[in-house]
Coordinates of C-alpha atoms and ligand atoms in Angstrom, one line a residue:
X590 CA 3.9 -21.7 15.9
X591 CA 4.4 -18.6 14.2
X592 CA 3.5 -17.7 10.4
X593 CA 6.9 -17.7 10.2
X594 CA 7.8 -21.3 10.8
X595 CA 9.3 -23.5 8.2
X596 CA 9.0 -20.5 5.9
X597 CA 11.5 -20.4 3.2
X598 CA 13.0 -16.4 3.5
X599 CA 16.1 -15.7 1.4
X600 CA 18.0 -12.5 2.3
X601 CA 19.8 -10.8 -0.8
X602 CA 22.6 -8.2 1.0
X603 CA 24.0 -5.9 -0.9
X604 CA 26.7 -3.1 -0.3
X605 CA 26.0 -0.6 2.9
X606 CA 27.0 -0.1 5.7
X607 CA 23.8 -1.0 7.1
X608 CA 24.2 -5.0 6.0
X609 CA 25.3 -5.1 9.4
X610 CA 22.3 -5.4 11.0
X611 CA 21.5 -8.4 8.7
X612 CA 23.0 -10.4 11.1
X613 CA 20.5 -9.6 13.7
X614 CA 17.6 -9.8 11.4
X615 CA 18.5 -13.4 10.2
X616 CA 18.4 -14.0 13.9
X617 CA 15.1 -12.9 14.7
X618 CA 13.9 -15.5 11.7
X619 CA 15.6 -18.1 13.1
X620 CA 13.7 -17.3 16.3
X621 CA 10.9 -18.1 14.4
X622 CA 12.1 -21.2 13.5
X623 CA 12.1 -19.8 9.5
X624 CA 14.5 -21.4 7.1
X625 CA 16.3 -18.5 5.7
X626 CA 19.4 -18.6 3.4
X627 CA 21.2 -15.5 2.7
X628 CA 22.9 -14.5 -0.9
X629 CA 25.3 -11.6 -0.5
X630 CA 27.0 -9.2 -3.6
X631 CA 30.8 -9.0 -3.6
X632 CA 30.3 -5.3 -2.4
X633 CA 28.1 -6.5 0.7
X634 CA 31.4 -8.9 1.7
X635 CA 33.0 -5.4 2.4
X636 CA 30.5 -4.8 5.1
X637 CA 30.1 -8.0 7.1
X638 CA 31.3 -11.6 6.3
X639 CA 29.9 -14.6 4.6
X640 CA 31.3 -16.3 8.0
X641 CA 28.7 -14.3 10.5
X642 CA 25.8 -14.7 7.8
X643 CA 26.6 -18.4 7.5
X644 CA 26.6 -18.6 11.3
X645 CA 23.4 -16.9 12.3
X646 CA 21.5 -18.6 9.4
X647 CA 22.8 -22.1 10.0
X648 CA 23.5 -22.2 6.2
X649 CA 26.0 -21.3 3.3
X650 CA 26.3 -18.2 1.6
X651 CA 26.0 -18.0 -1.6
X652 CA 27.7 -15.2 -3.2
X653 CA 29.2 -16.3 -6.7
X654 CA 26.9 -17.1 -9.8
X655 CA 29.5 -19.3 -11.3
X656 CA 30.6 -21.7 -8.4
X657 CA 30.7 -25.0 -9.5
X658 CA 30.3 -26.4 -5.9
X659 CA 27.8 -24.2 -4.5
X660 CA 25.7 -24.4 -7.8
X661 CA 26.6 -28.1 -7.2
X662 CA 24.7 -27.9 -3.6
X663 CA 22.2 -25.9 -4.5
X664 CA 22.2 -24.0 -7.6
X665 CA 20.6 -20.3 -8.7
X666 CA 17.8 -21.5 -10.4
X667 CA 16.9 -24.0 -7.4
X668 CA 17.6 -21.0 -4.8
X669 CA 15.2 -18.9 -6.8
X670 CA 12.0 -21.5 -6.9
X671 CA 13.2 -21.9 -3.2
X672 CA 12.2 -18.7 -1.9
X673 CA 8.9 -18.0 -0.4
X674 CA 10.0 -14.3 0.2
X675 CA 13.0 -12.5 -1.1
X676 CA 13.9 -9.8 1.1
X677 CA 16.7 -7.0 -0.5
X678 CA 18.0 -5.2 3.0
X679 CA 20.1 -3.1 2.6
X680 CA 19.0 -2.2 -1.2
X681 CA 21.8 0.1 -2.4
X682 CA 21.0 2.7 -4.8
X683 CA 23.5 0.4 -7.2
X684 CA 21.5 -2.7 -6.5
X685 CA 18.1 -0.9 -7.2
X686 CA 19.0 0.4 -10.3
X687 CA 20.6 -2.9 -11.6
X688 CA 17.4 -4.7 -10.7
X689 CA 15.2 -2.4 -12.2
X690 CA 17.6 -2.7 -15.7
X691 CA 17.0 -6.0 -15.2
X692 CA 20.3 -6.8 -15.2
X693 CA 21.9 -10.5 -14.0
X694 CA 25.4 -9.9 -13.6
X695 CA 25.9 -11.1 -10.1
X696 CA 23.9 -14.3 -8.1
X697 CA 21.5 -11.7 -6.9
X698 CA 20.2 -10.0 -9.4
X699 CA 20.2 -13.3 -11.5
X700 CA 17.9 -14.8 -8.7
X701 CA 15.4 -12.2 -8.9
X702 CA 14.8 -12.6 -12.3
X703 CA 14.6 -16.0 -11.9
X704 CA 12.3 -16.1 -9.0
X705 CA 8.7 -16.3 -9.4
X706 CA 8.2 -15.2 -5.5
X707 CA 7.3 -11.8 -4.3
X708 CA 10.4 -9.8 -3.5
X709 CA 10.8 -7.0 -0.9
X710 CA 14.0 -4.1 -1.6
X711 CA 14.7 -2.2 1.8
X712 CA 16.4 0.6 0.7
X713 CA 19.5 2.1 2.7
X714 CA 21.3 4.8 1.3
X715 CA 22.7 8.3 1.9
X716 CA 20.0 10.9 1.7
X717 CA 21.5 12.6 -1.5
X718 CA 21.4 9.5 -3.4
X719 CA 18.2 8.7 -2.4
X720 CA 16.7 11.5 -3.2
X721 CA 18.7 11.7 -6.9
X722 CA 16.5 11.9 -9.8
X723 CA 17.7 8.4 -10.9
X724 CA 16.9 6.5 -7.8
X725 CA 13.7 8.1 -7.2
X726 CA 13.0 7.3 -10.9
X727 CA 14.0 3.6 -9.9
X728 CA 12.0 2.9 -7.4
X729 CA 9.0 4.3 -8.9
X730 CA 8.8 2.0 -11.9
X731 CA 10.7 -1.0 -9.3
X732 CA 6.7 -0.5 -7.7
X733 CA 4.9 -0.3 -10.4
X734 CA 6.7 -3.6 -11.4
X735 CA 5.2 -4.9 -8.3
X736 CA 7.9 -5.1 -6.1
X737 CA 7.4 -4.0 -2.5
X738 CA 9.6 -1.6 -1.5
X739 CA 9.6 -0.9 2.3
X740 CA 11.2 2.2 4.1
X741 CA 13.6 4.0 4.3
X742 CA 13.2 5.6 7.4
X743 CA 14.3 9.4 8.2
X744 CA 17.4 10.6 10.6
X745 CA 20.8 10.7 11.2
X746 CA 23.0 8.0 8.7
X747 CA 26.2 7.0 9.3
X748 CA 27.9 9.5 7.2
X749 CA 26.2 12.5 9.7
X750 CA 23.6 13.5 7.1
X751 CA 20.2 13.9 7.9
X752 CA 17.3 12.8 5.9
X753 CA 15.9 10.1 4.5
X754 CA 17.6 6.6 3.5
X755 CA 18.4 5.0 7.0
X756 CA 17.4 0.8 6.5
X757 CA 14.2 0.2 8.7
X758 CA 15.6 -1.3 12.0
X759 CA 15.5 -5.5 11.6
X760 CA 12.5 -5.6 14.2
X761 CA 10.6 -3.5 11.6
X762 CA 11.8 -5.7 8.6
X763 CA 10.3 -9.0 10.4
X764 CA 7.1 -7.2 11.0
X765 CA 7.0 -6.4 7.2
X766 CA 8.1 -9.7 6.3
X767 CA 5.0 -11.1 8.8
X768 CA 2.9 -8.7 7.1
X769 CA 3.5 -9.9 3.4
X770 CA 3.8 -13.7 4.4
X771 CA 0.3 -13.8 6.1
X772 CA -0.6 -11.6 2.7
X773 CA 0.8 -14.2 0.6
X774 CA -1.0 -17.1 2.5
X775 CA -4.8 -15.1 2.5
X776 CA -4.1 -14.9 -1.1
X777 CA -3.3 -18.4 -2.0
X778 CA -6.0 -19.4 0.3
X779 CA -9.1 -17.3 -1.5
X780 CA -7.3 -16.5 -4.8
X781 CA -10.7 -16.3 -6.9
X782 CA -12.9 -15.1 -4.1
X783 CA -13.8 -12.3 -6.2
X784 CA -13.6 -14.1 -9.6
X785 CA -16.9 -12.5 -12.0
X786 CA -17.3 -9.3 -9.1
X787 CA -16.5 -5.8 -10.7
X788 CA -15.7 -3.4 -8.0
X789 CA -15.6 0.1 -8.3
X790 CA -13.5 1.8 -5.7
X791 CA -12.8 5.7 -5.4
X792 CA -9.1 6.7 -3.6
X793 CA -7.2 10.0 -3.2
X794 CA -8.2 13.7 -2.7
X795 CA -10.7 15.6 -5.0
X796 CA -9.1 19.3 -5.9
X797 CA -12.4 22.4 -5.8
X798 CA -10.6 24.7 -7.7
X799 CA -10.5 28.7 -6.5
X800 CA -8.6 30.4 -9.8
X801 CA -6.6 29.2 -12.3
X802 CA -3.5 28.3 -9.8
X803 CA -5.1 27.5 -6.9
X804 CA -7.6 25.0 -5.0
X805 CA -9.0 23.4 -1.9
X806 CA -8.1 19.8 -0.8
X807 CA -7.0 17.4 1.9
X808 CA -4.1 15.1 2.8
X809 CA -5.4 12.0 1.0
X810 CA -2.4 10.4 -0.4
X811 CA -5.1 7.7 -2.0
X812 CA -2.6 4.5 -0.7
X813 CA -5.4 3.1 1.0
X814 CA -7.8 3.1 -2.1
X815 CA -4.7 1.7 -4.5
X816 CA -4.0 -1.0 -1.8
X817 CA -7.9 -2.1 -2.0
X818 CA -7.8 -2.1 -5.8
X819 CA -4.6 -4.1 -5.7
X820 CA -6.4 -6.7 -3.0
X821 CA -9.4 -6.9 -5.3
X822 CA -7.4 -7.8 -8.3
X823 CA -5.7 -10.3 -6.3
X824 CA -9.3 -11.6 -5.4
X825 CA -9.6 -12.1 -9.2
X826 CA -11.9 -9.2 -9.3
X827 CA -12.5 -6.5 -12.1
X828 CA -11.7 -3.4 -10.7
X829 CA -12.6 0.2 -12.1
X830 CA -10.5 2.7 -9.9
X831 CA -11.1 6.4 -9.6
X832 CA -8.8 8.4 -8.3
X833 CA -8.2 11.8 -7.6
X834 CA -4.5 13.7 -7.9
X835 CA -2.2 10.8 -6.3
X836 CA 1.3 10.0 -6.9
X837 CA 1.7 6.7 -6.4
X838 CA 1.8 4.0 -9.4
X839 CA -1.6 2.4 -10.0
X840 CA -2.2 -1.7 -10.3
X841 CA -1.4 -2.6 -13.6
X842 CA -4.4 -4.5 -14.3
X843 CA -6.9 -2.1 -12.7
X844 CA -9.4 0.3 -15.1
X845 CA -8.1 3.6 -13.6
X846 CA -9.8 6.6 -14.2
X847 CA -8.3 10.2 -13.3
X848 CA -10.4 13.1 -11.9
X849 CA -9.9 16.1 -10.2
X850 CA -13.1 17.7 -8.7
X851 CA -15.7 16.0 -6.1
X852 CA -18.4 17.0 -9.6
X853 CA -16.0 14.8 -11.8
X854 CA -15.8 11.8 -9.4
X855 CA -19.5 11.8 -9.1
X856 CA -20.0 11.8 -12.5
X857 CA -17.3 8.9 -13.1
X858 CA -18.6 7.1 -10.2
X859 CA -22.6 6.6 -11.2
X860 CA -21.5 5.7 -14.4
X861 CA -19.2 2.9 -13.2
X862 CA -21.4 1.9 -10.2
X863 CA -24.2 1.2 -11.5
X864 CA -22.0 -1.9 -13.5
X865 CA -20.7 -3.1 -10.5
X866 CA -21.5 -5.5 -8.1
X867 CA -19.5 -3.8 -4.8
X868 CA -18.6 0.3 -4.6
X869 CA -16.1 1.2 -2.1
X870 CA -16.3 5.3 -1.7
X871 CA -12.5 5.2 0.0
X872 CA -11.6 9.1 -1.2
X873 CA -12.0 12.0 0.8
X874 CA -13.9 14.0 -1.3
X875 CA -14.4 17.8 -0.9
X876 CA -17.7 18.1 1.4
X877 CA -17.6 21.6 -0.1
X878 CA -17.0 24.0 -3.5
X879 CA -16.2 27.6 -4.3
X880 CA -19.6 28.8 -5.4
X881 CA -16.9 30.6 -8.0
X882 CA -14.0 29.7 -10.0
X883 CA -12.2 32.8 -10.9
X884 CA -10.9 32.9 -14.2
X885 CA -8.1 34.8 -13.6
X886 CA -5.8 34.4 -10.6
X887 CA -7.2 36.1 -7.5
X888 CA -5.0 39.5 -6.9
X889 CA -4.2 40.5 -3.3
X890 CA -6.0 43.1 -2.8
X891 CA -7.7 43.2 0.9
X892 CA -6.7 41.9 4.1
X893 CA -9.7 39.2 4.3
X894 CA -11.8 38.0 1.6
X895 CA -14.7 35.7 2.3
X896 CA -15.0 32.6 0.0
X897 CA -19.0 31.5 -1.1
X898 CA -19.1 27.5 -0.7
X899 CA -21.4 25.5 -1.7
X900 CA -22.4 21.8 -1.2
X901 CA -20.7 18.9 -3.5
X902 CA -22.8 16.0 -4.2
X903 CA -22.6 13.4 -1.7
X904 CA -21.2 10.7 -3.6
X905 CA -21.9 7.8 -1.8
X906 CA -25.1 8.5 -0.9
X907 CA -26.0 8.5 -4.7
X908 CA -24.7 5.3 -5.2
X909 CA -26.5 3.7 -2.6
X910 CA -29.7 5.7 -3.5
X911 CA -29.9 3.8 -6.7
X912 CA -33.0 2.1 -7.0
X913 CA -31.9 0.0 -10.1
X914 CA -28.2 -1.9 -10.4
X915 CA -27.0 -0.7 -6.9
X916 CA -24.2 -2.0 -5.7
X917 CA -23.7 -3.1 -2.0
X918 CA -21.9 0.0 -1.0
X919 CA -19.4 0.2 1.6
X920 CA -18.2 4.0 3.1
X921 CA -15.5 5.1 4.7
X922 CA -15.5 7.2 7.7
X923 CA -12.7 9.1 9.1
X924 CA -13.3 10.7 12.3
X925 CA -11.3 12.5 15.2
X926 CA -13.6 12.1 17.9
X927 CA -16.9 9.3 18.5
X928 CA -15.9 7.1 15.8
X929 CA -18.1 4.7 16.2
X930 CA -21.0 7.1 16.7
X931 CA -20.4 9.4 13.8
X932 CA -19.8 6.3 11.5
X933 CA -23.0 4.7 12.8
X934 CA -24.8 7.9 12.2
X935 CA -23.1 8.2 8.5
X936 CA -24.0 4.9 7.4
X937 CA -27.3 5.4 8.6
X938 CA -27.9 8.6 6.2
X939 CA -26.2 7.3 3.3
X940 CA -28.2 4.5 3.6
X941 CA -25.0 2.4 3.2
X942 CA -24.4 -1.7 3.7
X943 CA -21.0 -1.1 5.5
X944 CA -19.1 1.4 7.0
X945 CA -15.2 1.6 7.7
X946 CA -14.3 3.6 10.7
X947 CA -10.6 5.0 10.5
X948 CA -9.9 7.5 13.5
X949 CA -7.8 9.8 12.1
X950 CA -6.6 11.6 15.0
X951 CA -4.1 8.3 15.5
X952 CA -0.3 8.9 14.7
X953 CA 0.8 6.8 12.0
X954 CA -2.2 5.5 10.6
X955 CA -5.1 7.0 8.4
X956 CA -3.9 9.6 6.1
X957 CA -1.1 9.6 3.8
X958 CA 0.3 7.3 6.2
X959 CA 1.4 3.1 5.3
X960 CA -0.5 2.0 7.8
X961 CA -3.8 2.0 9.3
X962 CA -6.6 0.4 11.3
X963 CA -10.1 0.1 10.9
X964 CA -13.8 -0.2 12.6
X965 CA -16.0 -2.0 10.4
X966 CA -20.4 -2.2 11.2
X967 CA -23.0 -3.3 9.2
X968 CA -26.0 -4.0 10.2
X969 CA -26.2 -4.5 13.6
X970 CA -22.4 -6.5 13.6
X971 CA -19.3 -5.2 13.8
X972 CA -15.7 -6.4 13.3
X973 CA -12.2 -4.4 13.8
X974 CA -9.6 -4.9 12.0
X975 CA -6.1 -3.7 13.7
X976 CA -2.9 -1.6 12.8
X977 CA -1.3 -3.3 10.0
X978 CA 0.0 -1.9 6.6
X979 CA -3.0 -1.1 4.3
X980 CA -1.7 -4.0 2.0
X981 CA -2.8 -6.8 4.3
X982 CA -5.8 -4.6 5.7
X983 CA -7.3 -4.2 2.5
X984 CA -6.6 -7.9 1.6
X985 CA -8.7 -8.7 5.3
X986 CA -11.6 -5.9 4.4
X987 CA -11.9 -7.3 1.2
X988 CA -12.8 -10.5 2.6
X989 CA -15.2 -8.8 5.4
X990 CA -16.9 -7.2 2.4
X991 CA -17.5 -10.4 0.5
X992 CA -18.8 -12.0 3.2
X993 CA -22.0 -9.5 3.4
X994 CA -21.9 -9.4 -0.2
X995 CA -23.1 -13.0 0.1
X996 CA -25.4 -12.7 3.0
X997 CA -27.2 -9.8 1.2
X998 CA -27.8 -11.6 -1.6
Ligands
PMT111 O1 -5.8 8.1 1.1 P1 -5.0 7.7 2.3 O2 -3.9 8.7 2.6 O3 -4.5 6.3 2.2 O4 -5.9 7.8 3.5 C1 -7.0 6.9 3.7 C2 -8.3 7.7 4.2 C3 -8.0 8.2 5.6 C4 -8.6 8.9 3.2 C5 -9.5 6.6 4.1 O5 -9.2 5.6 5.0 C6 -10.8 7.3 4.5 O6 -11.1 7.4 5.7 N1 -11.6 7.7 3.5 C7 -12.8 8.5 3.7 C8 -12.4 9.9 4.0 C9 -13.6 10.9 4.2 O7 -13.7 11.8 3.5 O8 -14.5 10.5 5.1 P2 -15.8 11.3 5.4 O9 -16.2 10.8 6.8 O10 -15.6 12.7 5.3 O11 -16.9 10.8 4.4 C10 -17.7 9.6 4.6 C11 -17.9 8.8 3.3 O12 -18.6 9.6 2.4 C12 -16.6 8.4 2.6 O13 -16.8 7.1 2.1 C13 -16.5 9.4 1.5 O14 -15.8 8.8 0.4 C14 -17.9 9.7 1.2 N2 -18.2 11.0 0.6 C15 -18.0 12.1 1.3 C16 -18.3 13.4 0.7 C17 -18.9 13.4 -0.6 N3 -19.2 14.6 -1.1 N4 -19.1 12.3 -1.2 C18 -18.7 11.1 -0.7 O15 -18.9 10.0 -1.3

């Protein structure tokens, strides 16, 4: 049986030329044995029929808000409390912007409004249009409102542009929708596992300025910080998150504080800390600063010039060196070579309870990327947790750090 079966999974299609490969996603459900139902806009009808859809998913398609006999069978509002999982593929610029108006002027759009289940957008669209102001100002607040948005991918489209907006292909679409439903059913299963914890996390780069233009950092894109925040407040925890330059939207609910230099998190972080029950150090913070900020910007004048660094405060290490209200205090390592060695050796100096190994030398996981697996030792135990998007790793770290939370108490 897989987490898939007897799952309630309703596909919205809207207008692409991508819908085609709906048909062989709704089969790769049904291989799962998942109920799935599948509403289609009038535009998707252009693309592929009601007919195939109906055929592959074993059930009508609903595709008009006001049919008397298919609101008869089973009507919009009913469709909507239905759904475990509403899953947008393709989501057309049009669609994205209509759901993000809120707008309910077709079946579709009506049911997510009226759906209190997560919902998924795939987005599929020429690169241009993707990349307009309007849809990138779309999906940006469509995230923030909590809605997962997954893909696009990059390469050629069918128009012969080349860029981003292709739909993810349907075997990565079930993988998502695996993902989000074994998310879903961690959540429901431990949803105040964290209820009266505060947890103060740290995400993103730190910025060591040079001059007044220019500074040292890393490729931190902070997604793996946000997505622990967003798994403790799902926990029921308080969460204070501090956060270097990032651009991604922050959870809603979580305290977030904004910082730029390794000096600043430091200073944000002790504070917070030492009110906190757990600290998770997830940035990458600058191990070093230029001993001098210029004021003015530096001129080109020499062929070399030699840049004075000095230590930043190990950030971690002072939390855990708190000899009143410490936290239990969980690092991050990311490595390129001995990962389990140099993370051993780390925890050991920083005097930390936990350690998460990330070997960043991996394609497609650890920085900036939407994936990403970890090592985790304590003690003299250790636990892995593999490749999966840092949503439902941070939802199983979270629970992997509760644990010893307990045990240490
Ligand atoms: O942000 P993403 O793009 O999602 O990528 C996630 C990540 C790869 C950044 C994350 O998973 C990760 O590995 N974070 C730690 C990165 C790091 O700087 O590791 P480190 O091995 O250099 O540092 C070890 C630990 O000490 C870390 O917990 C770090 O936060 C902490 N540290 C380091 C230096 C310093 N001055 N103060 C600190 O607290």
């Amino acid at each position: 049986m897989s987490v898939l079966t007897n799952r309630n999974i309703l596909i919205g299609i809207s207008g692409g030329i991508a819908a085609y490969k709906c048909a062989e996603l709704v089969r790769r459900l049904k291989d799962h044995q998942t109920n799935v139902r599948v509403v289609m806009t009038s535009a998707a009808k252009s693309f592929i029929t009601p007919l195939t859809m109906q055929a592959v998913s074993g059930n009508p398609v609903a595709d008009d808000l006001l049919d008397p006999a298919a609101e008869a069978a089973m009507g919009h509002i009913e469709l909507a409390k239905w759904a475990d999982l509403i899953v947008v593929a393709p989501a057309s610029a049009d669609v994205l912007a209509r759901i993000n108006a809120g707008m309910a002027n077709d079946l579709l759009t009506t049911l997510i409004l009226a759906t209190d289940a997560p919902i998924a957008l795939v987005p599929a669209m020429n690169q241009q249009m993707y990349k307009a102001p309007a849809t990138v100002h779309n999906l940006a607040q469509l995230q923030q409102k909590q809605f997962h948005i997954w893909g696009p991918a990059q390469g050629e489209q069918a128009c012969g542009d080349i860029g981003p907006g292709r739909m993810l292909e349907p075997a990565e679409i079930l993988e998502h929708i695996q993902q989000q439903i074994t998310a879903q059913d961690e959540a429901t299963q431990s949803p105040q596992l964290l209820a009266n914890t505060t947890v103060t996390i740290t995400a993103g780069p730190t910025r060591e300025a040079l001059d007044p233009v220019r500074y040292i950092s890393n490729h931190s894109s902070g997604k793996m910080g946000v997505a622990l925040a967003q798994a403790c407040l799902d926990l029921g925890a308080q969460v204070n998150l501090i956060h270097g330059p990032i651009q991604l939207p922050l959870p809603v609910n979580a305290n977030a504080i904004a910082i730029e230099s390794a000096q600043q998190m430091h200073d944000e972080a002790l504070i917070h800390a030492k009110q906190s029950d757990i600290f998770i150090a997830c940035a990458a913070v600058a191990d070093y600063r230029p001993v001098d900020i210029a004021d003015q910007k530096i001129k080109k004048s020499t062929d070399e010039i030699t840049l004075r660094m000095v230590k930043n405060p190990d950030i971690v290490a002072a939390v855990a060196g708190l000899t009143e209200h410490r936290p239990f205090t969980v690092g991050f390592a990311a490595e390129t070579q001995d990962v389990e060695k140099y993370a051993k050796d780390k925890m050991k100096r920083k005097k930390l309870d936990m350690i998460c190994a990330n070997d960043v030398s991996i394609a497609g996981q650890g920085f900036n990327s939407d994936n990403n697996a970890l090592n985790v030792f304590w003690q003299n135990e250790h636990c892995s947790l593999p490749c999966a998007s840092k949503t439902s790793l941070a939802m199983s770290l979270m629970k992997v750090i509760k644990q010893q939370f307990d045990n240490q108490k």
